[in-house]
Structures are given as C-alpha cells and as structure tokens.
Coordinates of N, CA and C in Angstrom, one line a residue:
M1 N 0.4 -1.6 0.2 CA -0.2 0.3 -0.2 C 0.6 1.8 -0.5
D2 N 0.8 2.5 -0.8 CA 1.6 3.7 -0.8 C 0.0 4.3 0.3
L3 N 1.2 5.1 1.2 CA 0.7 5.5 2.6 C 0.7 7.2 1.8
G4 N 0.7 7.2 0.8 CA 0.7 8.2 0.7 C 1.6 10.5 0.7
L5 N 2.6 9.6 1.6 CA 3.7 10.5 3.0 C 4.8 11.5 2.1
R6 N 5.2 10.7 0.4 CA 6.5 11.1 0.2 C 6.7 12.2 0.3
G7 N 7.2 13.0 0.4 CA 7.4 14.7 0.1 C 6.4 15.2 1.4
K8 N 5.9 14.6 1.7 CA 4.8 15.3 3.5 C 5.8 15.4 4.2
V9 N 5.9 17.3 5.7 CA 6.5 17.7 6.3 C 5.8 16.8 7.3
A10 N 6.9 16.0 8.6 CA 5.9 16.0 9.6 C 7.4 15.6 10.7
M11 N 6.3 16.0 11.5 CA 7.0 16.6 12.8 C 5.9 15.9 14.6
V12 N 7.8 15.0 14.9 CA 7.4 14.1 16.1 C 7.9 14.6 17.3
A13 N 7.2 15.0 18.0 CA 7.6 14.8 19.4 C 7.6 14.1 19.8
A14 N 9.4 14.4 20.8 CA 9.0 13.9 22.1 C 10.7 11.9 21.3
S15 N 10.8 12.4 20.5 CA 11.3 10.7 18.9 C 12.8 10.8 19.3
S16 N 13.0 11.4 20.4 CA 14.8 10.3 20.0 C 15.0 8.6 20.4
K17 N 13.4 8.6 20.9 CA 13.4 6.9 21.3 C 11.8 6.7 21.6
G18 N 12.3 5.3 22.1 CA 10.5 4.9 22.6 C 9.6 4.9 20.7
L19 N 7.9 5.5 21.5 CA 6.8 5.7 20.4 C 7.3 6.4 19.0
G20 N 7.9 7.5 19.8 CA 7.7 8.8 18.4 C 9.2 8.2 18.1
Y21 N 9.9 7.1 18.0 CA 11.3 7.6 17.4 C 10.9 6.2 16.9
G22 N 9.3 5.4 16.8 CA 9.2 4.3 16.8 C 8.1 4.8 15.2
I23 N 7.3 6.1 15.2 CA 7.0 6.0 14.3 C 7.7 7.4 13.9
A24 N 8.4 8.5 14.1 CA 9.5 9.3 12.9 C 9.8 7.8 12.4
R25 N 9.8 7.0 12.2 CA 11.3 5.9 12.3 C 10.0 6.0 10.6
E26 N 8.5 4.6 10.6 CA 8.1 5.1 9.8 C 8.1 6.2 8.9
L27 N 8.0 7.1 9.5 CA 7.2 9.0 7.7 C 8.8 8.7 7.6
A28 N 9.9 8.1 8.1 CA 11.0 7.9 6.9 C 10.9 7.5 5.8
R29 N 10.4 6.6 6.8 CA 10.8 5.1 5.4 C 10.1 4.9 4.5
E30 N 8.9 6.1 4.9 CA 8.1 5.9 3.4 C 7.9 7.6 3.2
G31 N 9.1 7.9 3.3 CA 9.5 9.6 2.2 C 9.5 10.3 2.6
A32 N 8.6 10.4 3.9 CA 8.3 11.8 4.1 C 9.9 12.1 5.3
L33 N 9.4 13.2 4.7 CA 10.7 15.0 5.7 C 9.8 15.1 6.8
V34 N 11.1 14.6 7.9 CA 10.5 14.5 9.1 C 11.3 14.9 9.9
S35 N 10.8 15.5 11.1 CA 11.9 16.9 12.4 C 11.6 16.3 13.2
I36 N 12.4 15.6 13.8 CA 11.8 15.0 15.6 C 12.8 16.1 16.9
G37 N 11.2 15.6 17.4 CA 12.7 17.0 18.5 C 12.7 15.6 19.8
S38 N 13.4 16.4 21.2 CA 13.7 16.4 22.5 C 14.5 16.8 23.0
R39 N 14.3 17.0 24.3 CA 15.3 17.8 25.0 C 16.7 17.7 25.0
T40 N 16.8 16.5 25.2 CA 18.7 15.6 25.0 C 18.7 16.1 23.6
E41 N 20.2 17.2 23.8 CA 20.4 17.8 22.2 C 21.0 16.1 21.6
S42 N 22.3 15.8 22.7 CA 23.1 14.3 22.1 C 21.3 13.6 22.2
E43 N 21.4 13.4 22.4 CA 20.6 11.8 22.4 C 19.0 12.1 20.8
I44 N 19.4 13.2 20.7 CA 18.1 13.4 19.3 C 18.5 13.9 18.2
H45 N 19.8 14.4 18.4 CA 20.9 14.2 17.2 C 22.3 12.7 17.0
D46 N 21.8 12.6 18.0 CA 21.6 11.0 17.9 C 21.1 10.0 17.0
A47 N 19.7 10.4 17.4 CA 18.7 9.6 16.5 C 18.3 9.4 15.4
A48 N 18.6 11.5 14.7 CA 18.8 12.0 13.2 C 19.7 11.2 12.2
E49 N 21.0 10.6 12.9 CA 21.7 10.6 12.2 C 21.5 8.8 12.7
V50 N 20.6 8.3 12.7 CA 20.4 6.7 13.5 C 18.9 6.3 12.1
L51 N 18.6 7.4 12.0 CA 17.2 7.8 11.0 C 17.6 7.3 9.9
T52 N 18.6 8.2 9.1 CA 18.9 9.0 7.9 C 19.8 7.8 7.9
N53 N 20.5 6.9 8.7 CA 21.7 6.0 7.8 C 20.7 4.4 7.8
E54 N 19.3 4.4 8.1 CA 18.7 3.2 8.8 C 17.7 3.1 7.2
T55 N 17.6 4.6 7.0 CA 15.5 4.9 6.1 C 16.5 5.5 5.0
G56 N 16.9 6.2 5.0 CA 18.2 7.2 3.2 C 17.0 8.6 3.6
G57 N 16.3 9.0 4.7 CA 15.4 9.5 4.2 C 15.9 11.4 5.1
D58 N 15.2 11.9 4.9 CA 16.0 13.9 5.4 C 15.2 14.1 6.7
V59 N 15.9 13.7 7.6 CA 16.0 14.3 8.7 C 15.9 15.3 9.8
L60 N 15.4 16.1 10.1 CA 16.1 16.8 10.7 C 16.0 16.7 12.5
A61 N 17.2 17.0 13.6 CA 16.6 17.2 14.5 C 16.2 18.7 15.3
N62 N 16.0 18.9 16.6 CA 16.0 19.5 16.7 C 15.8 19.7 18.6
V63 N 16.4 20.0 19.2 CA 16.1 20.1 20.6 C 14.8 21.3 21.1
L64 N 13.9 20.3 22.0 CA 12.5 21.3 22.0 C 12.9 20.7 23.5
D65 N 11.4 21.4 24.2 CA 11.5 20.6 25.3 C 10.1 21.7 26.0
A66 N 9.1 20.4 25.8 CA 7.7 19.8 25.3 C 6.7 21.5 26.4
S67 N 7.1 21.6 27.6 CA 6.8 22.1 28.3 C 7.3 23.4 28.5
D68 N 8.0 23.8 27.4 CA 8.2 25.8 27.1 C 7.2 26.1 25.7
P69 N 7.0 27.0 25.5 CA 6.6 28.1 24.9 C 7.2 27.4 23.7
K70 N 7.7 28.9 24.4 CA 9.3 29.2 23.4 C 9.8 28.0 22.3
S71 N 9.7 27.1 23.2 CA 11.2 26.2 21.9 C 9.7 25.5 21.1
I72 N 8.3 25.1 22.2 CA 8.0 24.6 20.6 C 7.8 25.4 19.0
Q73 N 7.9 26.9 19.2 CA 7.1 27.6 18.1 C 8.9 27.4 17.6
A74 N 9.8 27.0 18.5 CA 10.3 27.6 17.8 C 11.0 26.2 17.3
W75 N 10.6 25.0 16.9 CA 10.5 24.1 17.1 C 9.3 23.8 15.0
T76 N 8.8 24.7 15.5 CA 8.2 24.9 15.0 C 8.5 25.5 13.0
D77 N 9.0 26.1 13.6 CA 9.6 27.4 13.0 C 10.9 27.3 12.2
A78 N 11.5 26.7 12.7 CA 12.9 25.4 12.4 C 12.4 24.8 10.9
T79 N 11.4 23.8 11.4 CA 10.4 22.8 10.2 C 10.5 23.1 9.3
A80 N 9.4 24.3 9.1 CA 8.2 25.1 8.0 C 10.0 25.9 7.6
D81 N 10.6 26.5 8.2 CA 12.0 27.1 7.4 C 12.9 25.9 6.2
A82 N 13.7 24.6 7.0 CA 13.7 23.7 6.0 C 12.5 23.3 5.4
F83 N 11.9 23.1 5.6 CA 10.7 21.5 4.3 C 10.0 23.0 3.7
G84 N 9.6 24.3 4.6 CA 8.8 24.5 4.1 C 7.4 24.8 4.3
G85 N 7.5 24.1 5.2 CA 5.5 24.2 5.7 C 5.9 22.9 7.0
V86 N 4.6 22.3 7.0 CA 4.4 21.8 7.9 C 2.8 20.8 8.2
D87 N 2.3 19.1 6.9 CA 1.6 19.0 7.1 C 0.8 17.9 8.0
L88 N 2.8 17.0 8.5 CA 2.3 16.3 9.9 C 2.5 16.9 11.4
L89 N 2.2 16.1 12.4 CA 1.8 16.8 13.8 C 1.9 15.3 14.0
V90 N 2.9 14.4 15.2 CA 3.2 13.6 16.2 C 2.7 14.9 17.8
V91 N 1.5 14.6 18.6 CA 1.8 15.7 19.6 C 2.3 14.4 20.9
N92 N 3.5 14.4 21.7 CA 3.9 13.7 21.8 C 5.0 14.7 23.0
A93 N 5.2 13.3 24.9 CA 5.9 14.1 25.7 C 5.9 13.3 26.9
G94 N 7.4 12.9 26.9 CA 7.7 12.2 28.5 C 6.7 12.2 29.1
G95 N 6.5 11.1 29.8 CA 5.8 11.6 31.0 C 5.6 12.1 31.8
P96 N 4.9 12.5 32.9 CA 5.3 13.0 34.3 C 5.1 12.0 34.9
P97 N 6.0 12.9 37.0 CA 6.6 11.6 37.8 C 5.3 10.5 38.1
A98 N 5.4 9.0 37.7 CA 4.9 8.3 38.6 C 4.2 8.6 40.7
G99 N 3.9 8.1 41.4 CA 3.0 7.8 42.0 C 1.3 8.3 42.4
R100 N 0.8 8.5 43.5 CA 0.0 8.5 43.9 C -0.3 9.5 44.4
F101 N -1.9 10.0 44.7 CA -2.5 11.4 45.6 C -1.4 12.5 46.7
D102 N -1.4 11.5 47.2 CA -0.1 11.9 47.9 C 0.9 12.7 48.6
D103 N 1.1 12.2 47.3 CA 2.7 12.7 47.1 C 3.1 14.0 46.4
F104 N 1.7 14.1 45.9 CA 2.2 15.4 44.7 C 1.5 16.7 45.3
E105 N 2.8 17.9 45.3 CA 2.0 19.3 45.5 C 1.1 20.2 44.5
D106 N 0.4 21.3 44.7 CA 0.8 21.7 43.6 C 1.7 22.3 42.4
A107 N 2.6 22.9 42.9 CA 3.9 21.7 41.8 C 3.9 21.7 41.1
D108 N 4.1 20.2 41.5 CA 4.0 18.7 40.6 C 2.5 19.0 39.9
W109 N 1.5 19.0 39.4 CA 0.4 19.2 39.2 C 0.5 20.2 37.9
Q110 N 0.7 21.4 38.3 CA 1.1 22.2 37.7 C 1.8 22.5 36.4
A111 N 3.4 21.5 37.5 CA 4.4 21.0 36.1 C 3.9 20.0 34.9
A112 N 2.5 19.3 35.2 CA 2.5 17.8 34.3 C 1.7 18.8 33.4
F113 N 0.6 20.0 34.0 CA -0.2 20.0 33.2 C 0.3 21.0 32.4
E114 N 1.7 21.5 32.0 CA 3.0 21.9 31.0 C 2.9 21.2 30.1
L115 N 3.7 19.8 31.1 CA 4.3 19.1 30.2 C 3.4 17.9 29.1
T116 N 2.4 17.8 30.1 CA 1.2 17.1 29.4 C 0.4 17.2 28.1
L117 N -0.6 18.4 28.7 CA -2.0 19.0 28.4 C -1.3 20.4 27.6
M118 N -0.5 21.2 27.9 CA -0.9 21.9 27.6 C 0.4 22.5 26.2
S119 N 2.2 21.0 26.5 CA 2.6 21.4 25.3 C 1.4 20.4 24.0
S120 N 0.8 20.6 24.7 CA -0.1 19.6 23.4 C -0.6 21.1 23.3
V121 N -1.6 21.4 23.1 CA -2.2 22.3 23.4 C -1.4 23.3 22.2
R122 N -0.1 23.5 22.4 CA 0.3 24.5 21.8 C 0.8 24.0 20.5
M123 N 1.7 22.8 20.0 CA 2.0 21.8 19.2 C 1.1 22.0 18.1
V124 N -0.4 22.0 18.4 CA -0.8 22.9 17.6 C -1.5 23.2 17.4
R125 N -1.9 24.1 18.1 CA -1.4 25.5 17.9 C 0.0 26.4 16.9
S126 N 0.9 25.8 16.7 CA 1.9 26.4 16.4 C 2.0 25.6 14.4
V127 N 1.0 24.3 14.9 CA 1.6 24.3 13.1 C 0.1 25.0 12.8
L128 N -1.3 24.8 13.1 CA -2.3 25.2 11.8 C -2.2 26.1 11.2
P129 N -1.3 27.2 11.5 CA -1.4 28.3 10.3 C -0.6 27.5 8.6
F130 N 0.8 26.4 9.5 CA 0.9 25.8 8.5 C -0.5 25.0 7.5
M131 N -1.1 24.3 8.4 CA -1.6 24.0 7.4 C -3.2 23.8 6.7
R132 N -3.8 25.1 7.7 CA -4.6 25.9 7.0 C -4.0 25.9 5.8
E133 N -2.4 26.6 5.3 CA -2.1 27.6 4.2 C -2.1 25.8 3.0
A134 N -2.0 25.3 3.2 CA -2.0 24.0 2.8 C -3.5 23.0 1.9
S135 N -4.3 23.9 3.3 CA -5.7 23.2 3.1 C -5.8 21.8 3.9
G136 N -5.2 22.0 4.0 CA -5.5 20.1 4.9 C -3.7 20.0 5.8
G137 N -4.2 18.8 6.7 CA -3.4 18.1 7.9 C -3.7 16.8 8.4
S138 N -2.8 16.3 8.8 CA -2.9 15.3 10.1 C -2.4 15.7 11.0
I139 N -2.9 15.6 12.4 CA -2.5 15.9 13.5 C -2.8 13.6 14.7
L140 N -1.7 13.6 14.9 CA -1.6 12.8 15.9 C -2.1 12.2 17.1
T141 N -2.1 12.4 18.8 CA -2.0 12.9 19.6 C -1.3 12.1 20.0
I142 N -0.4 11.8 21.4 CA -0.5 10.0 22.3 C -0.5 9.9 23.2
T143 N -1.1 9.6 23.7 CA -1.4 9.5 25.0 C -1.5 7.9 25.8
S144 N -1.7 7.7 26.2 CA -2.1 6.1 27.5 C -4.3 5.0 27.5
V145 N -3.4 4.0 27.6 CA -4.4 3.0 28.1 C -5.0 3.6 28.3
S146 N -4.8 4.2 30.1 CA -4.7 4.9 30.9 C -5.8 5.8 31.1
V147 N -6.6 6.6 30.5 CA -7.5 7.4 29.4 C -8.8 6.3 29.6
K148 N -8.4 4.8 29.5 CA -10.0 4.9 29.8 C -10.5 3.7 30.6
E149 N -8.8 3.1 31.8 CA -8.8 3.0 32.3 C -7.5 3.7 33.6
P150 N -7.8 4.3 35.0 CA -6.5 4.6 34.8 C -6.1 3.6 35.9
I151 N -4.0 3.6 35.7 CA -3.6 2.9 36.5 C -3.5 3.8 37.6
D152 N -3.7 2.7 38.6 CA -3.3 3.6 40.0 C -1.7 4.6 40.0
F153 N -0.5 4.0 39.4 CA 0.4 5.3 40.1 C 0.7 5.6 39.7
L154 N -0.8 6.0 38.5 CA 0.3 7.2 37.9 C -0.5 8.2 37.3
L155 N -1.3 8.7 38.2 CA -2.7 9.8 38.5 C -2.2 11.0 38.0
L156 N -1.0 11.7 37.9 CA -1.1 12.3 36.8 C -0.9 11.9 35.2
S157 N -0.1 11.5 35.2 CA -0.6 11.2 33.3 C -2.2 10.7 33.3
N158 N -2.6 10.4 34.5 CA -4.4 9.3 34.2 C -5.2 11.4 33.5
V159 N -4.4 11.5 34.6 CA -5.4 13.1 34.1 C -4.9 13.5 33.2
F160 N -4.0 13.7 32.3 CA -3.1 14.5 31.9 C -3.7 14.4 30.3
R161 N -3.6 12.3 30.6 CA -3.4 12.7 29.5 C -4.8 11.5 28.5
S162 N -6.0 11.7 29.4 CA -7.5 12.1 29.3 C -7.4 13.4 28.8
G163 N -7.4 15.4 29.6 CA -7.3 16.2 28.9 C -7.1 15.7 27.4
V164 N -5.8 15.7 27.0 CA -5.1 15.6 25.5 C -6.4 14.4 25.0
T165 N -6.9 13.4 25.4 CA -7.4 13.2 24.7 C -8.6 13.3 24.0
S166 N -9.6 14.6 24.8 CA -10.7 14.8 24.6 C -10.8 16.4 24.1
L167 N -9.2 17.0 23.9 CA -8.9 17.7 22.9 C -8.5 17.4 21.5
A168 N -8.9 16.2 21.5 CA -8.1 16.2 19.7 C -9.8 15.6 19.3
K169 N -9.8 14.4 20.5 CA -11.7 15.0 19.8 C -12.9 16.4 19.1
S170 N -12.2 16.9 20.0 CA -12.8 18.0 20.6 C -12.5 19.3 19.0
L171 N -10.7 18.6 18.9 CA -10.4 19.0 17.5 C -10.7 18.7 16.5
S172 N -11.0 17.4 16.8 CA -11.6 16.3 14.9 C -12.6 16.6 14.7
Q173 N -13.4 17.4 15.4 CA -14.7 17.5 14.5 C -14.8 19.1 14.6
Q174 N -13.3 19.9 15.3 CA -13.7 22.3 14.4 C -13.0 21.8 14.1
L175 N -12.0 20.9 13.1 CA -10.8 20.6 12.0 C -11.3 20.3 10.8
A176 N -12.3 19.1 11.3 CA -12.7 18.3 10.4 C -12.9 19.2 8.5
P177 N -13.7 20.5 8.6 CA -14.2 21.3 8.2 C -12.7 21.6 7.0
E178 N -12.3 22.1 7.3 CA -10.5 22.4 6.8 C -9.3 21.2 6.1
S179 N -10.6 20.3 6.3 CA -9.7 18.6 5.9 C -8.5 18.8 6.3
I180 N -8.5 18.9 8.3 CA -7.8 18.4 9.4 C -7.7 17.8 10.2
R181 N -6.9 16.2 10.2 CA -7.4 15.0 10.8 C -7.2 15.2 12.2
V182 N -7.8 14.6 13.1 CA -7.2 14.4 13.9 C -7.2 13.8 15.0
N183 N -6.9 12.0 15.1 CA -6.6 10.9 16.0 C -5.7 10.5 16.5
N184 N -5.7 10.6 17.7 CA -5.6 9.6 18.5 C -5.1 8.6 19.3
L185 N -3.9 8.1 19.7 CA -3.5 6.3 19.5 C -3.2 6.5 21.0
M186 N -3.4 5.4 21.6 CA -3.2 5.5 23.3 C -2.9 3.7 23.4
P187 N -1.2 4.2 23.6 CA -0.1 2.5 23.9 C -0.7 2.1 25.0
G188 N -0.4 0.4 25.4 CA -0.4 -0.1 25.6 C 0.9 -0.5 26.3
R189 N 0.5 -1.9 26.6 CA 2.0 -1.7 27.5 C 3.0 -2.2 25.4
I190 N 3.4 -1.3 25.6 CA 4.6 -1.4 24.6 C 6.2 -1.1 25.2
D191 N 7.1 -2.3 24.9 CA 8.3 -2.3 24.9 C 9.0 -1.3 25.0
T192 N 9.2 0.1 26.2 CA 9.8 1.3 25.8 C 10.7 0.8 27.1
D193 N 11.3 2.6 27.1 CA 12.1 2.4 28.3 C 11.6 3.0 29.2
R194 N 10.4 3.8 29.3 CA 9.3 4.7 30.1 C 8.6 3.0 30.7
V195 N 7.9 2.5 29.9 CA 6.7 1.6 30.5 C 8.4 0.4 31.0
R196 N 9.6 -0.3 31.3 CA 10.3 -0.9 32.1 C 10.8 -0.5 33.4
S197 N 11.3 1.5 33.2 CA 10.8 2.2 34.0 C 10.3 1.7 35.0
L198 N 8.6 1.3 34.2 CA 7.2 1.5 35.6 C 7.0 0.1 35.8
D199 N 8.0 -0.4 35.2 CA 7.3 -2.1 35.7 C 8.7 -2.7 36.7
T200 N 9.8 -2.0 36.5 CA 11.0 -2.2 38.0 C 10.2 -1.4 38.8
M201 N 9.9 0.1 38.7 CA 9.0 0.4 39.7 C 8.2 -0.5 40.8
N202 N 7.4 -0.4 40.5 CA 6.4 -2.2 40.3 C 6.8 -3.0 41.3
A203 N 7.8 -3.4 40.8 CA 8.9 -4.6 40.8 C 9.2 -4.3 43.1
D204 N 10.1 -3.1 42.0 CA 10.4 -2.8 43.8 C 9.2 -3.0 44.7
A205 N 8.1 -1.8 44.2 CA 7.7 -1.3 45.5 C 6.4 -3.1 45.6
K206 N 7.2 -4.1 45.0 CA 6.5 -5.6 46.0 C 7.7 -6.3 46.5
D207 N 8.5 -5.9 45.9 CA 9.6 -5.7 46.6 C 9.9 -8.0 45.6
V208 N 10.3 -7.9 44.3 CA 9.9 -8.8 43.6 C 11.0 -8.7 42.1
L209 N 11.5 -9.2 41.2 CA 12.5 -8.9 40.5 C 11.3 -8.1 39.1
A210 N 12.1 -7.8 38.3 CA 10.7 -6.4 37.1 C 10.6 -7.4 35.9
E211 N 11.4 -8.3 36.3 CA 11.2 -9.4 35.2 C 9.5 -10.5 35.0
E212 N 9.6 -10.6 37.3 CA 8.0 -11.0 37.4 C 6.7 -10.1 37.4
V213 N 7.2 -9.0 37.7 CA 6.1 -8.3 37.0 C 6.1 -7.7 35.5
K214 N 6.5 -7.9 34.3 CA 6.3 -8.0 32.9 C 6.5 -9.3 32.8
A215 N 6.4 -11.3 32.5 CA 5.5 -12.0 33.7 C 4.5 -12.3 33.1
A216 N 4.3 -11.3 34.5 CA 2.1 -11.2 34.9 C 1.8 -10.7 34.3
N217 N 2.1 -9.3 33.7 CA 1.8 -7.9 32.5 C 0.7 -9.2 31.0
E218 N 2.0 -9.6 30.9 CA 1.9 -10.7 29.7 C 0.8 -11.4 29.9
L219 N 1.1 -12.7 31.2 CA -0.4 -13.3 31.1 C -1.9 -12.1 31.0
G220 N -1.8 -11.4 31.1 CA -2.9 -10.0 30.4 C -3.2 -10.0 29.3
I221 N -2.2 -10.0 28.4 CA -2.5 -9.4 27.1 C -2.9 -10.6 26.5
P222 N -3.9 -11.0 25.5 CA -4.2 -12.0 24.8 C -2.9 -12.6 23.7
L223 N -2.2 -12.1 23.3 CA -0.9 -12.0 22.6 C -0.1 -12.6 23.4
G224 N 0.0 -12.7 24.6 CA 1.1 -12.9 25.5 C 2.4 -12.9 25.6
R225 N 2.7 -10.6 25.7 CA 4.0 -10.0 24.7 C 4.0 -8.9 24.8
Y226 N 4.9 -8.3 25.5 CA 4.5 -6.7 24.8 C 4.1 -6.0 23.6
G227 N 4.4 -4.7 23.0 CA 4.0 -5.0 21.7 C 5.3 -4.0 21.2
T228 N 5.5 -3.8 20.2 CA 7.1 -3.7 19.7 C 7.0 -1.9 19.4
I229 N 7.9 -0.8 19.8 CA 7.8 0.4 19.1 C 7.9 0.3 18.1
E230 N 8.4 -0.8 16.4 CA 7.9 -0.9 15.1 C 6.2 -0.8 14.9
E231 N 5.7 -2.2 15.6 CA 4.4 -2.2 15.6 C 3.5 -0.6 15.6
F232 N 3.9 -0.1 16.6 CA 3.6 1.0 16.6 C 3.3 1.8 16.2
G233 N 4.4 1.4 15.5 CA 5.5 3.6 13.8 C 4.3 3.2 13.0
K234 N 4.0 2.0 13.2 CA 3.9 1.7 12.0 C 2.0 2.4 11.2
L235 N 0.9 1.8 13.3 CA -0.1 2.5 12.7 C -0.2 3.7 12.5
G236 N 0.6 4.6 13.7 CA 0.6 5.9 13.4 C 0.8 6.9 11.7
A237 N 2.3 6.1 11.4 CA 2.6 6.5 9.6 C 1.1 6.2 9.2
F238 N 0.4 5.0 9.5 CA -0.3 4.4 8.5 C -2.4 6.0 9.3
L239 N -2.3 6.4 10.3 CA -3.1 7.3 10.3 C -2.9 8.3 9.8
L240 N -2.0 9.0 10.1 CA -1.1 9.9 9.8 C -1.9 10.4 8.5
S241 N -1.2 9.3 7.1 CA -1.2 9.4 5.5 C -2.0 9.1 5.1
D242 N -2.1 9.5 4.3 CA -3.9 9.7 3.1 C -4.2 8.5 3.0
A243 N -3.9 6.9 3.3 CA -4.4 5.9 3.2 C -5.7 5.6 4.2
A244 N -5.4 6.8 5.1 CA -6.4 6.5 6.1 C -7.1 8.2 6.7
S245 N -7.6 9.2 4.9 CA -7.9 10.3 4.2 C -9.5 10.1 5.3
Y246 N -10.4 8.6 5.7 CA -11.5 9.5 6.5 C -11.3 8.2 7.7
I247 N -10.7 8.2 8.7 CA -10.4 7.9 9.4 C -10.4 10.0 10.3
T248 N -11.0 10.1 11.4 CA -10.4 10.8 11.6 C -11.7 11.0 13.4
G249 N -11.1 12.4 14.5 CA -11.9 11.0 15.3 C -11.7 10.5 16.4
Q250 N -10.8 9.1 16.0 CA -11.1 8.2 16.5 C -9.6 8.0 17.8
T251 N -9.8 7.4 18.6 CA -8.6 6.9 20.2 C -9.5 5.4 20.0
I252 N -7.3 4.7 19.0 CA -7.0 3.5 19.3 C -6.0 3.6 20.0
A253 N -6.1 2.1 20.5 CA -5.8 1.2 21.9 C -4.4 0.3 20.4
V254 N -3.2 0.9 21.2 CA -2.2 -0.5 20.3 C -2.0 -1.6 22.1

C-alpha cells in the first residue's frame, strides 16, 4: 500500500527513542521529510543520524522542551524554514512522574499540566497556520490506555492524558471542515524505556524482580507479549497518511 507520505513534512515530538522514534522511523521509510524533537541535544542528534542511515530519509534534529512554549514555536519555525511547511504532527511528551495523590504538591500538578496538556495545545496551535495554508493536514496525539482505565500509580498521567484525548476529539470536529484530521493513539504495554522503568518501580514496591512483573503483565495480554515500537509506529504512520483520509476523531488502543 502506498501511504502517500512521500514529500510530506512531519513533526514528531519526543522522538529520540520510544514511541515517537517508532513513528518517525516509519514516516522516514515512507519518504516523508521528518523533523524530530527531544529535550537532550546529544540524543536527538544521534537519533537523527541513525534514522537517516536506516531509512535514507531526510531527518532534521531539534532540541525541544515540550513544557516551554518558546521551544515549541522555535521547533515549528525551524521545521517550516527547512522543509517549506508542516503537513503532519505527532503530539507527544515524556510522561510526568509516577505516584499517588498524597505524593504531589501544587507545583507537581502544574508541571504535569504544562508538560502533558499545554504542550499538546501549543504544538497544535503552532502548526495550524501551515496546515490551513496547505488546505489540510493530519495530527496524531499519543496518550495511554490509562485514559480508558486509570493506572493506580500514574495519577498525573491519568488526569492530563485524558485531557489530551478530549482535546483531540474536540479538535477533530472543529478542524474537519478544513480537511485537518485529528486522531489519538493509546499505547498499552509497548516495550519502551518508560514501560521498563514502570515495571521496575512496580517490582521494587512488591519486592520482586522486574522480570516477574513483566511476566505477570504478559499473562493479561491476549498475544502474550509486549508490543514493539515498530508495531506502534506502523499504525501511527498509517493514521497520519492519505491512506487514512476518512479516519478522524478516533482513539485507538495499541
């Protein structure tokens, strides 16, 4: 299937590794011009080099602090300057700290609000002028299966990723007349550094090995294993592409 991504300009946030990296790789493989962003300069430049070597694609590295509005706008401007516009956006950010209600003060809630919810608002706001100029575009947000069933020790993520899901649904309705599609992906147990870290935290709390926690989680997964970033990335690339031109406002679990 030709996804129609060749020559499209894609911005993928939090993409030096993990879920964002998986989508960026598939987009580059399909011929998109990919602008990746992440907080650590060395990691994002290394990721761009690997992606270029793996895919032969055109990949631009940018330092991005998702909680900083100026950083988001600078990333968008650099992408448009380099590639001539923006057609596709992947809204993504590292998860806020794990913990339960009594673990957090107001400053923790505010930081999670800026990192998870307001970063989504600002990323979308920054690309809309380019999508409107091009008379269309595609936006994909990444949240978590916790928006369907909250995960006990991920309170901050539960609350604000649910907000991102509502934002995506609302935007899908408001932007549809402008041919701008908005969808949301809910990753489940995908084998990323974040999930491994959470498994380790859960294991420490139970005084067991992380491998035991993973094995127990896999028992509850019909396919009997964690997913891969390649599997996640393929669906992300499809939803962003012209092949999914009649799909909008959907929240899909992976």
